[in-house]
C-alpha cells in the first residue's frame, strides 16, 4: 500500500486574527476569531477596481464588529468595500451581512436558498424550538431535558446575526460574475447548507470553496428539525461528485475554515471515505439490535459532548441514518414507546 499524497498548504500559517495577507493575485485572506471550538473563519477580499469585493463577514459579536470598524476606518489600504457576497446563511459567514451592507452602502449577493433561509431563521427563530421539534427529538430517543436544550438553539441565530437588507442580488449556479476583470463561475451545493455558493476563477486557478470542502475537518452535515426526513448527506455527496467533474485538481482551494490548499480531488476522496466509514459504523451498530438515533450517537461520538456539540452530533448521525434509509440499507420501525429504531434491511 502506498501512502496517500498529503495536501499541499502554500502558506503554513494563517494571518493573525483581524489581519489579512495576499493569498492569490488580487485576493486577500482575512482571518477573524469565532467564539466556538472552531475558533476562526476565513474571509476573502477580491480586488474590485478601487474597492474590495468581500466574501463573507464573520459572526455578529462585539469583538468582530470592533475588528471591522478598524478595517473600515482605513485598514483596507484606503480601499472601500465595493460589494458583499455571502456564501451561506450560517452566522459565522452571514452574521454581519446586514450591518456591513448598510454601513458600506453596498449590494448583498447571495443564492436564493441561503437568503431565504437566513430570513426564515431570523423572522421565525421559534422554528427550531417549536413544539413539534420536541416530538421530533423524542421520536429519535432524545430525553426531554436535552430536547429542550437543543431546541433552543434557534434563538442563538438571532443573537449571532444582523437583519439582512430587504433586497439582494441573486447568485445562480451556472452564471458568472466579474470582479475586477476576473470572471468567476458560480457553483452551488447542498448538504452543509441549502444552496451554498462557491466561486471558481478558472483563469487564475482559484476555487473559493466556502465550507463545502475544507482541509482537515469535515463540514457539518446535519438533519434539522424543520425538515426531519431530509437527506443532506445524499445532497452533499452529490455535490462532491459535481465538484470533481467541474473543477480541475490543480486549483488553489480557498476554504472558509482552516488553511488554503492544493489537492482538491484528493480531499474530496477523503471526505467521501470519511462518510462511507461513518455509514458502515451506523450499520454495524444497528446489526446487534435495532437502535434509535440517540442510541447510535455514542458509536460515532464516543466522548462526552456538551449540549451544543450534542445538537450537531445528533444532526450528523441522523444525516447518515436518513441516507441509509434512502438507499434501502436501513429499515425503520416505530416502537410502542413512539421511538423509531433502525436495523439493517
Ligand atoms: Zn462555517
mmCIF file of C-alpha atoms and ligand atoms in Angstrom:
data_model
loop_
_atom_site.group_PDB
_atom_site.id
_atom_site.type_symbol
_atom_site.label_atom_id
_atom_site.label_comp_id
_atom_site.label_asym_id
_atom_site.label_seq_id
_atom_site.Cartn_x
_atom_site.Cartn_y
_atom_site.Cartn_z
ATOM 1 C CA UNK A 1 0.000 0.000 0.000
ATOM 2 C CA UNK A 2 1.338 3.421 -0.869
ATOM 3 C CA UNK A 3 0.821 6.411 1.338
ATOM 4 C CA UNK A 4 -1.798 8.832 0.050
ATOM 5 C CA UNK A 5 -0.211 12.107 -1.030
ATOM 6 C CA UNK A 6 -0.631 14.838 1.551
ATOM 7 C CA UNK A 7 -2.390 18.097 0.792
ATOM 8 C CA UNK A 8 -0.105 20.980 -0.067
ATOM 9 C CA UNK A 9 -0.533 24.106 2.054
ATOM 10 C CA UNK A 10 1.245 27.003 0.287
ATOM 11 C CA UNK A 11 1.043 29.182 3.412
ATOM 12 C CA UNK A 12 1.774 27.112 6.505
ATOM 13 C CA UNK A 13 0.290 29.563 8.997
ATOM 14 C CA UNK A 14 -2.791 31.787 8.833
ATOM 15 C CA UNK A 15 -2.750 35.576 9.273
ATOM 16 C CA UNK A 16 -3.234 36.739 12.874
ATOM 17 C CA UNK A 17 -6.884 37.193 13.821
ATOM 18 C CA UNK A 18 -8.151 40.517 12.471
ATOM 19 C CA UNK A 19 -5.392 40.788 9.858
ATOM 20 C CA UNK A 20 -5.023 39.811 6.218
ATOM 21 C CA UNK A 21 -2.427 38.913 3.632
ATOM 22 C CA UNK A 22 -2.437 38.224 -0.100
ATOM 23 C CA UNK A 23 -3.120 34.573 -0.896
ATOM 24 C CA UNK A 24 -3.559 34.803 -4.694
ATOM 25 C CA UNK A 25 -3.076 37.682 -7.153
ATOM 26 C CA UNK A 26 -5.522 40.384 -6.072
ATOM 27 C CA UNK A 27 -7.134 38.214 -3.379
ATOM 28 C CA UNK A 28 -6.614 38.856 0.337
ATOM 29 C CA UNK A 29 -7.148 36.260 3.065
ATOM 30 C CA UNK A 30 -8.662 37.827 6.190
ATOM 31 C CA UNK A 31 -8.853 35.825 9.385
ATOM 32 C CA UNK A 32 -11.445 36.525 12.118
ATOM 33 C CA UNK A 33 -11.912 34.874 15.501
ATOM 34 C CA UNK A 34 -15.003 32.830 16.409
ATOM 35 C CA UNK A 35 -16.156 32.122 19.975
ATOM 36 C CA UNK A 36 -16.535 28.362 19.335
ATOM 37 C CA UNK A 37 -14.460 25.186 19.348
ATOM 38 C CA UNK A 38 -13.964 26.027 15.665
ATOM 39 C CA UNK A 39 -12.263 29.270 16.651
ATOM 40 C CA UNK A 40 -11.830 31.125 13.367
ATOM 41 C CA UNK A 41 -13.315 31.860 9.967
ATOM 42 C CA UNK A 42 -11.518 32.869 6.744
ATOM 43 C CA UNK A 43 -12.917 35.711 4.666
ATOM 44 C CA UNK A 44 -11.645 36.788 1.265
ATOM 45 C CA UNK A 45 -11.342 40.235 -0.299
ATOM 46 C CA UNK A 46 -11.156 40.329 -4.084
ATOM 47 C CA UNK A 47 -9.668 43.432 -5.733
ATOM 48 C CA UNK A 48 -12.536 45.184 -7.494
ATOM 49 C CA UNK A 49 -11.302 48.383 -9.175
ATOM 50 C CA UNK A 50 -10.994 50.981 -6.426
ATOM 51 C CA UNK A 51 -12.636 48.684 -3.897
ATOM 52 C CA UNK A 52 -12.768 45.180 -2.496
ATOM 53 C CA UNK A 53 -15.471 42.614 -3.081
ATOM 54 C CA UNK A 54 -15.873 40.977 0.322
ATOM 55 C CA UNK A 55 -16.769 37.284 0.577
ATOM 56 C CA UNK A 56 -18.436 36.513 3.946
ATOM 57 C CA UNK A 57 -18.465 38.658 7.062
ATOM 58 C CA UNK A 58 -17.756 36.807 10.309
ATOM 59 C CA UNK A 59 -20.148 36.498 13.218
ATOM 60 C CA UNK A 60 -22.117 39.370 14.744
ATOM 61 C CA UNK A 61 -20.466 39.964 18.110
ATOM 62 C CA UNK A 62 -18.748 42.916 19.750
ATOM 63 C CA UNK A 63 -15.221 41.713 19.015
ATOM 64 C CA UNK A 64 -15.870 41.117 15.310
ATOM 65 C CA UNK A 65 -17.599 44.480 14.903
ATOM 66 C CA UNK A 66 -14.603 46.185 16.527
ATOM 67 C CA UNK A 67 -12.238 44.481 14.087
ATOM 68 C CA UNK A 68 -14.427 45.504 11.167
ATOM 69 C CA UNK A 69 -14.646 49.088 12.416
ATOM 70 C CA UNK A 70 -10.848 49.257 12.362
ATOM 71 C CA UNK A 71 -10.667 47.771 8.878
ATOM 72 C CA UNK A 72 -13.318 50.114 7.524
ATOM 73 C CA UNK A 73 -11.606 53.119 9.153
ATOM 74 C CA UNK A 74 -8.682 52.831 6.752
ATOM 75 C CA UNK A 75 -7.357 49.355 7.444
ATOM 76 C CA UNK A 76 -8.075 48.126 3.932
ATOM 77 C CA UNK A 77 -5.302 50.016 2.180
ATOM 78 C CA UNK A 78 -7.531 53.005 1.548
ATOM 79 C CA UNK A 79 -9.982 50.940 -0.481
ATOM 80 C CA UNK A 80 -13.673 50.696 0.284
ATOM 81 C CA UNK A 81 -15.854 47.614 0.296
ATOM 82 C CA UNK A 82 -17.476 47.674 -3.150
ATOM 83 C CA UNK A 83 -19.812 44.694 -2.816
ATOM 84 C CA UNK A 84 -20.640 41.881 -0.453
ATOM 85 C CA UNK A 85 -21.004 38.206 -1.332
ATOM 86 C CA UNK A 86 -22.208 35.751 1.317
ATOM 87 C CA UNK A 87 -21.661 32.030 0.714
ATOM 88 C CA UNK A 88 -24.286 30.663 3.116
ATOM 89 C CA UNK A 89 -26.612 31.630 5.933
ATOM 90 C CA UNK A 90 -24.617 30.300 8.910
ATOM 91 C CA UNK A 91 -23.783 33.016 11.465
ATOM 92 C CA UNK A 92 -20.007 32.786 11.051
ATOM 93 C CA UNK A 93 -20.476 33.649 7.359
ATOM 94 C CA UNK A 94 -23.591 35.845 7.180
ATOM 95 C CA UNK A 95 -23.522 37.274 10.714
ATOM 96 C CA UNK A 96 -22.636 40.868 9.879
ATOM 97 C CA UNK A 97 -24.088 40.926 6.351
ATOM 98 C CA UNK A 98 -26.905 43.321 7.227
ATOM 99 C CA UNK A 99 -24.598 45.637 9.143
ATOM 100 C CA UNK A 100 -21.833 45.733 6.517
ATOM 101 C CA UNK A 101 -24.310 46.194 3.651
ATOM 102 C CA UNK A 102 -25.759 49.170 5.489
ATOM 103 C CA UNK A 103 -22.540 50.760 6.774
ATOM 104 C CA UNK A 104 -20.740 50.348 3.424
ATOM 105 C CA UNK A 105 -23.868 51.028 1.385
ATOM 106 C CA UNK A 106 -23.246 48.030 -0.879
ATOM 107 C CA UNK A 107 -25.380 45.413 -2.518
ATOM 108 C CA UNK A 108 -25.585 41.962 -0.961
ATOM 109 C CA UNK A 109 -25.208 38.938 -3.254
ATOM 110 C CA UNK A 110 -26.417 35.509 -2.110
ATOM 111 C CA UNK A 111 -28.117 32.453 -3.513
ATOM 112 C CA UNK A 112 -31.871 32.390 -3.077
ATOM 113 C CA UNK A 113 -31.773 29.331 -0.810
ATOM 114 C CA UNK A 114 -29.337 30.962 1.586
ATOM 115 C CA UNK A 115 -31.042 34.375 1.608
ATOM 116 C CA UNK A 116 -34.454 32.848 2.280
ATOM 117 C CA UNK A 117 -33.119 30.507 4.951
ATOM 118 C CA UNK A 118 -31.478 33.379 6.797
ATOM 119 C CA UNK A 119 -34.696 35.396 6.611
ATOM 120 C CA UNK A 120 -36.653 32.376 7.859
ATOM 121 C CA UNK A 121 -34.265 31.796 10.765
ATOM 122 C CA UNK A 122 -34.321 35.452 11.784
ATOM 123 C CA UNK A 123 -38.041 36.022 11.469
ATOM 124 C CA UNK A 124 -39.124 32.660 12.868
ATOM 125 C CA UNK A 125 -36.453 31.804 15.425
ATOM 126 C CA UNK A 126 -39.035 29.609 17.138
ATOM 127 C CA UNK A 127 -38.966 27.405 14.047
ATOM 128 C CA UNK A 128 -36.160 25.412 15.601
ATOM 129 C CA UNK A 129 -37.751 25.460 19.051
ATOM 130 C CA UNK A 130 -41.387 24.819 18.173
ATOM 131 C CA UNK A 131 -43.441 22.213 19.964
ATOM 132 C CA UNK A 132 -43.245 19.741 17.083
ATOM 133 C CA UNK A 133 -39.452 19.940 17.422
ATOM 134 C CA UNK A 134 -39.757 18.284 20.806
ATOM 135 C CA UNK A 135 -41.687 15.389 19.279
ATOM 136 C CA UNK A 136 -39.048 15.128 16.525
ATOM 137 C CA UNK A 137 -36.320 14.652 19.118
ATOM 138 C CA UNK A 138 -38.426 12.303 21.245
ATOM 139 C CA UNK A 139 -39.111 10.112 18.205
ATOM 140 C CA UNK A 140 -35.359 9.699 17.910
ATOM 141 C CA UNK A 141 -34.860 8.759 21.544
ATOM 142 C CA UNK A 142 -33.757 12.110 22.974
ATOM 143 C CA UNK A 143 -34.811 12.758 26.569
ATOM 144 C CA UNK A 144 -36.953 15.792 27.379
ATOM 145 C CA UNK A 145 -34.180 17.806 29.033
ATOM 146 C CA UNK A 146 -31.797 17.528 26.126
ATOM 147 C CA UNK A 147 -34.590 18.150 23.625
ATOM 148 C CA UNK A 148 -35.271 21.487 25.320
ATOM 149 C CA UNK A 149 -31.580 22.432 25.299
ATOM 150 C CA UNK A 150 -31.063 21.556 21.655
ATOM 151 C CA UNK A 151 -34.354 23.069 20.548
ATOM 152 C CA UNK A 152 -33.476 26.487 21.994
ATOM 153 C CA UNK A 153 -30.610 26.917 19.531
ATOM 154 C CA UNK A 154 -32.820 28.832 17.104
ATOM 155 C CA UNK A 155 -32.630 31.923 19.292
ATOM 156 C CA UNK A 156 -28.847 31.849 19.144
ATOM 157 C CA UNK A 157 -29.088 32.562 15.405
ATOM 158 C CA UNK A 158 -30.776 35.882 16.177
ATOM 159 C CA UNK A 159 -28.008 36.886 18.576
ATOM 160 C CA UNK A 160 -25.205 36.000 16.156
ATOM 161 C CA UNK A 161 -26.614 37.695 13.040
ATOM 162 C CA UNK A 162 -27.943 41.047 11.845
ATOM 163 C CA UNK A 163 -31.083 41.685 9.787
ATOM 164 C CA UNK A 164 -30.390 41.223 6.086
ATOM 165 C CA UNK A 165 -31.404 44.003 3.723
ATOM 166 C CA UNK A 166 -34.863 43.539 2.226
ATOM 167 C CA UNK A 167 -33.419 43.130 -1.273
ATOM 168 C CA UNK A 168 -30.440 41.246 -2.660
ATOM 169 C CA UNK A 169 -28.705 40.194 -5.863
ATOM 170 C CA UNK A 170 -29.353 36.539 -6.541
ATOM 171 C CA UNK A 171 -26.360 34.321 -7.381
ATOM 172 C CA UNK A 172 -27.331 31.404 -9.629
ATOM 173 C CA UNK A 173 -25.294 28.273 -10.360
ATOM 174 C CA UNK A 174 -24.013 28.233 -13.952
ATOM 175 C CA UNK A 175 -23.908 32.015 -14.224
ATOM 176 C CA UNK A 176 -20.794 34.193 -13.893
ATOM 177 C CA UNK A 177 -19.796 37.340 -12.087
ATOM 178 C CA UNK A 178 -16.889 39.581 -12.996
ATOM 179 C CA UNK A 179 -14.897 41.134 -10.170
ATOM 180 C CA UNK A 180 -12.035 43.469 -11.050
ATOM 181 C CA UNK A 181 -11.761 41.914 -14.503
ATOM 182 C CA UNK A 182 -11.711 38.351 -13.141
ATOM 183 C CA UNK A 183 -14.511 36.099 -14.313
ATOM 184 C CA UNK A 184 -15.844 33.837 -11.548
ATOM 185 C CA UNK A 185 -18.087 30.877 -12.358
ATOM 186 C CA UNK A 186 -20.839 30.437 -9.770
ATOM 187 C CA UNK A 187 -21.443 26.970 -8.332
ATOM 188 C CA UNK A 188 -23.834 25.938 -5.591
ATOM 189 C CA UNK A 189 -24.017 22.810 -3.485
ATOM 190 C CA UNK A 190 -26.248 21.305 -0.814
ATOM 191 C CA UNK A 191 -25.600 19.274 2.321
ATOM 192 C CA UNK A 192 -23.863 21.731 4.658
ATOM 193 C CA UNK A 193 -26.379 24.468 3.809
ATOM 194 C CA UNK A 194 -29.276 24.520 1.331
ATOM 195 C CA UNK A 195 -27.618 26.318 -1.602
ATOM 196 C CA UNK A 196 -24.076 27.207 -0.596
ATOM 197 C CA UNK A 197 -22.257 29.421 -3.113
ATOM 198 C CA UNK A 198 -18.762 28.621 -4.392
ATOM 199 C CA UNK A 199 -16.780 30.717 -6.890
ATOM 200 C CA UNK A 200 -14.322 29.406 -9.472
ATOM 201 C CA UNK A 201 -11.842 31.787 -11.103
ATOM 202 C CA UNK A 202 -10.775 29.496 -13.942
ATOM 203 C CA UNK A 203 -8.086 31.750 -15.466
ATOM 204 C CA UNK A 204 -6.483 32.287 -12.075
ATOM 205 C CA UNK A 205 -6.776 28.653 -10.985
ATOM 206 C CA UNK A 206 -8.512 29.669 -7.750
ATOM 207 C CA UNK A 207 -11.551 27.999 -6.212
ATOM 208 C CA UNK A 208 -13.402 29.641 -3.309
ATOM 209 C CA UNK A 209 -14.883 26.510 -1.751
ATOM 210 C CA UNK A 210 -16.800 28.122 1.141
ATOM 211 C CA UNK A 211 -17.443 25.348 3.720
ATOM 212 C CA UNK A 212 -18.096 22.625 1.142
ATOM 213 C CA UNK A 213 -14.514 21.315 1.002
ATOM 214 C CA UNK A 214 -12.288 22.034 3.996
ATOM 215 C CA UNK A 215 -8.845 20.651 4.807
ATOM 216 C CA UNK A 216 -8.513 18.540 7.952
ATOM 217 C CA UNK A 217 -12.107 18.973 9.131
ATOM 218 C CA UNK A 218 -15.301 17.556 7.713
ATOM 219 C CA UNK A 219 -18.094 20.127 7.225
ATOM 220 C CA UNK A 220 -21.111 19.583 9.450
ATOM 221 C CA UNK A 221 -23.848 17.742 7.544
ATOM 222 C CA UNK A 222 -26.991 17.759 9.695
ATOM 223 C CA UNK A 223 -30.675 16.953 9.557
ATOM 224 C CA UNK A 224 -32.629 19.878 11.015
ATOM 225 C CA UNK A 225 -35.849 19.575 12.964
ATOM 226 C CA UNK A 226 -37.840 21.590 10.431
ATOM 227 C CA UNK A 227 -37.067 19.007 7.715
ATOM 228 C CA UNK A 228 -36.912 15.693 9.593
ATOM 229 C CA UNK A 229 -36.844 13.380 6.550
ATOM 230 C CA UNK A 230 -34.156 15.391 4.739
ATOM 231 C CA UNK A 231 -31.179 13.663 3.136
ATOM 232 C CA UNK A 232 -28.426 16.315 3.392
ATOM 233 C CA UNK A 233 -25.659 13.715 3.196
ATOM 234 C CA UNK A 234 -27.018 12.475 -0.124
ATOM 235 C CA UNK A 235 -27.029 16.081 -1.379
ATOM 236 C CA UNK A 236 -23.525 16.649 -0.060
ATOM 237 C CA UNK A 237 -22.059 13.541 -1.706
ATOM 238 C CA UNK A 238 -23.741 14.527 -4.969
ATOM 239 C CA UNK A 239 -22.204 17.989 -4.683
ATOM 240 C CA UNK A 240 -18.742 16.492 -4.115
ATOM 241 C CA UNK A 241 -19.212 14.466 -7.307
ATOM 242 C CA UNK A 242 -20.274 17.606 -9.182
ATOM 243 C CA UNK A 243 -17.208 19.478 -7.929
ATOM 244 C CA UNK A 244 -14.863 16.701 -9.030
ATOM 245 C CA UNK A 245 -16.325 16.937 -12.517
ATOM 246 C CA UNK A 246 -16.422 20.745 -12.665
ATOM 247 C CA UNK A 247 -13.188 21.872 -11.001
ATOM 248 C CA UNK A 248 -9.696 20.748 -12.065
ATOM 249 C CA UNK A 249 -7.449 19.207 -9.452
ATOM 250 C CA UNK A 250 -4.650 21.771 -9.705
ATOM 251 C CA UNK A 251 -6.565 24.798 -8.361
ATOM 252 C CA UNK A 252 -5.716 26.667 -5.196
ATOM 253 C CA UNK A 253 -8.633 25.959 -2.841
ATOM 254 C CA UNK A 254 -9.628 28.897 -0.624
ATOM 255 C CA UNK A 255 -11.847 27.478 2.136
ATOM 256 C CA UNK A 256 -13.693 29.425 4.834
ATOM 257 C CA UNK A 257 -12.022 27.491 7.678
ATOM 258 C CA UNK A 258 -8.546 26.076 8.109
ATOM 259 C CA UNK A 259 -5.756 26.645 5.554
ATOM 260 C CA UNK A 260 -5.858 27.217 1.778
ATOM 261 C CA UNK A 261 -4.571 24.129 -0.006
ATOM 262 C CA UNK A 262 -3.793 22.280 -3.220
ATOM 263 C CA UNK A 263 -5.208 18.767 -3.631
ATOM 264 C CA UNK A 264 -8.945 19.293 -4.198
ATOM 265 C CA UNK A 265 -9.705 15.887 -5.683
ATOM 266 C CA UNK A 266 -7.729 14.055 -3.040
ATOM 267 C CA UNK A 267 -9.538 15.936 -0.273
ATOM 268 C CA UNK A 268 -12.909 15.179 -1.866
ATOM 269 C CA UNK A 269 -11.920 11.498 -1.902
ATOM 270 C CA UNK A 270 -11.004 11.662 1.790
ATOM 271 C CA UNK A 271 -14.347 13.289 2.650
ATOM 272 C CA UNK A 272 -16.250 10.608 0.721
ATOM 273 C CA UNK A 273 -14.333 7.848 2.502
ATOM 274 C CA UNK A 274 -14.979 9.508 5.862
ATOM 275 C CA UNK A 275 -18.736 9.379 5.261
ATOM 276 C CA UNK A 276 -18.556 5.815 3.880
ATOM 277 C CA UNK A 277 -16.848 4.744 7.106
ATOM 278 C CA UNK A 278 -19.447 6.569 9.181
ATOM 279 C CA UNK A 279 -22.246 4.828 7.287
ATOM 280 C CA UNK A 280 -20.594 1.455 7.919
ATOM 281 C CA UNK A 281 -20.288 2.272 11.628
ATOM 282 C CA UNK A 282 -24.011 3.065 11.759
ATOM 283 C CA UNK A 283 -24.891 -0.222 10.025
ATOM 284 C CA UNK A 284 -22.582 -2.193 12.340
ATOM 285 C CA UNK A 285 -24.057 -0.548 15.440
ATOM 286 C CA UNK A 286 -27.603 -1.413 14.344
ATOM 287 C CA UNK A 287 -26.717 -5.014 13.469
ATOM 288 C CA UNK A 288 -26.719 -6.324 17.042
ATOM 289 C CA UNK A 289 -30.069 -4.759 17.925
ATOM 290 C CA UNK A 290 -32.334 -2.061 16.445
ATOM 291 C CA UNK A 291 -31.199 1.332 17.749
ATOM 292 C CA UNK A 292 -32.681 4.817 17.935
ATOM 293 C CA UNK A 293 -30.694 7.767 16.551
ATOM 294 C CA UNK A 294 -29.744 8.730 20.108
ATOM 295 C CA UNK A 295 -28.502 5.181 20.757
ATOM 296 C CA UNK A 296 -26.407 5.202 17.571
ATOM 297 C CA UNK A 297 -24.809 8.511 18.563
ATOM 298 C CA UNK A 298 -22.189 7.228 21.082
ATOM 299 C CA UNK A 299 -20.984 4.701 18.491
ATOM 300 C CA UNK A 300 -19.949 7.633 16.286
ATOM 301 C CA UNK A 301 -19.161 10.168 19.027
ATOM 302 C CA UNK A 302 -17.804 8.182 21.994
ATOM 303 C CA UNK A 303 -16.535 11.163 24.016
ATOM 304 C CA UNK A 304 -18.690 13.333 26.298
ATOM 305 C CA UNK A 305 -20.417 16.206 24.481
ATOM 306 C CA UNK A 306 -21.985 19.412 25.783
ATOM 307 C CA UNK A 307 -25.497 20.374 24.664
ATOM 308 C CA UNK A 308 -24.171 22.494 21.766
ATOM 309 C CA UNK A 309 -21.966 19.664 20.467
ATOM 310 C CA UNK A 310 -24.702 17.120 21.115
ATOM 311 C CA UNK A 311 -27.074 19.053 18.861
ATOM 312 C CA UNK A 312 -24.585 18.965 15.986
ATOM 313 C CA UNK A 313 -23.695 15.317 16.638
ATOM 314 C CA UNK A 314 -27.369 14.307 16.687
ATOM 315 C CA UNK A 315 -27.986 16.045 13.363
ATOM 316 C CA UNK A 316 -24.897 14.377 11.851
ATOM 317 C CA UNK A 317 -25.888 10.891 12.993
ATOM 318 C CA UNK A 318 -29.405 11.323 11.642
ATOM 319 C CA UNK A 319 -27.960 12.527 8.321
ATOM 320 C CA UNK A 320 -26.153 9.197 7.955
ATOM 321 C CA UNK A 321 -29.236 7.256 9.060
ATOM 322 C CA UNK A 322 -31.546 9.108 6.637
ATOM 323 C CA UNK A 323 -29.140 8.403 3.764
ATOM 324 C CA UNK A 324 -29.038 4.695 4.670
ATOM 325 C CA UNK A 325 -32.844 4.603 4.824
ATOM 326 C CA UNK A 326 -32.988 6.228 1.338
ATOM 327 C CA UNK A 327 -30.539 3.728 -0.103
ATOM 328 C CA UNK A 328 -32.503 0.852 1.412
ATOM 329 C CA UNK A 329 -29.644 -0.260 3.689
ATOM 330 C CA UNK A 330 -31.560 0.539 6.877
ATOM 331 C CA UNK A 331 -35.184 -0.061 7.756
ATOM 332 C CA UNK A 332 -37.101 1.694 10.499
ATOM 333 C CA UNK A 333 -39.695 0.560 12.971
ATOM 334 C CA UNK A 334 -41.634 2.639 15.487
ATOM 335 C CA UNK A 335 -41.907 1.019 18.923
ATOM 336 C CA UNK A 336 -44.896 1.155 21.266
ATOM 337 C CA UNK A 337 -42.956 3.910 23.094
ATOM 338 C CA UNK A 338 -43.130 6.089 19.946
ATOM 339 C CA UNK A 339 -39.372 5.851 19.382
ATOM 340 C CA UNK A 340 -38.089 4.983 15.880
ATOM 341 C CA UNK A 341 -35.405 2.292 15.772
ATOM 342 C CA UNK A 342 -33.253 1.293 12.834
ATOM 343 C CA UNK A 343 -31.908 -2.074 11.722
ATOM 344 C CA UNK A 344 -30.136 -3.334 8.578
ATOM 345 C CA UNK A 345 -32.640 -4.048 5.816
HETATM 346 ZN ZN1 LIG B 1 -18.560 27.911 8.563
#
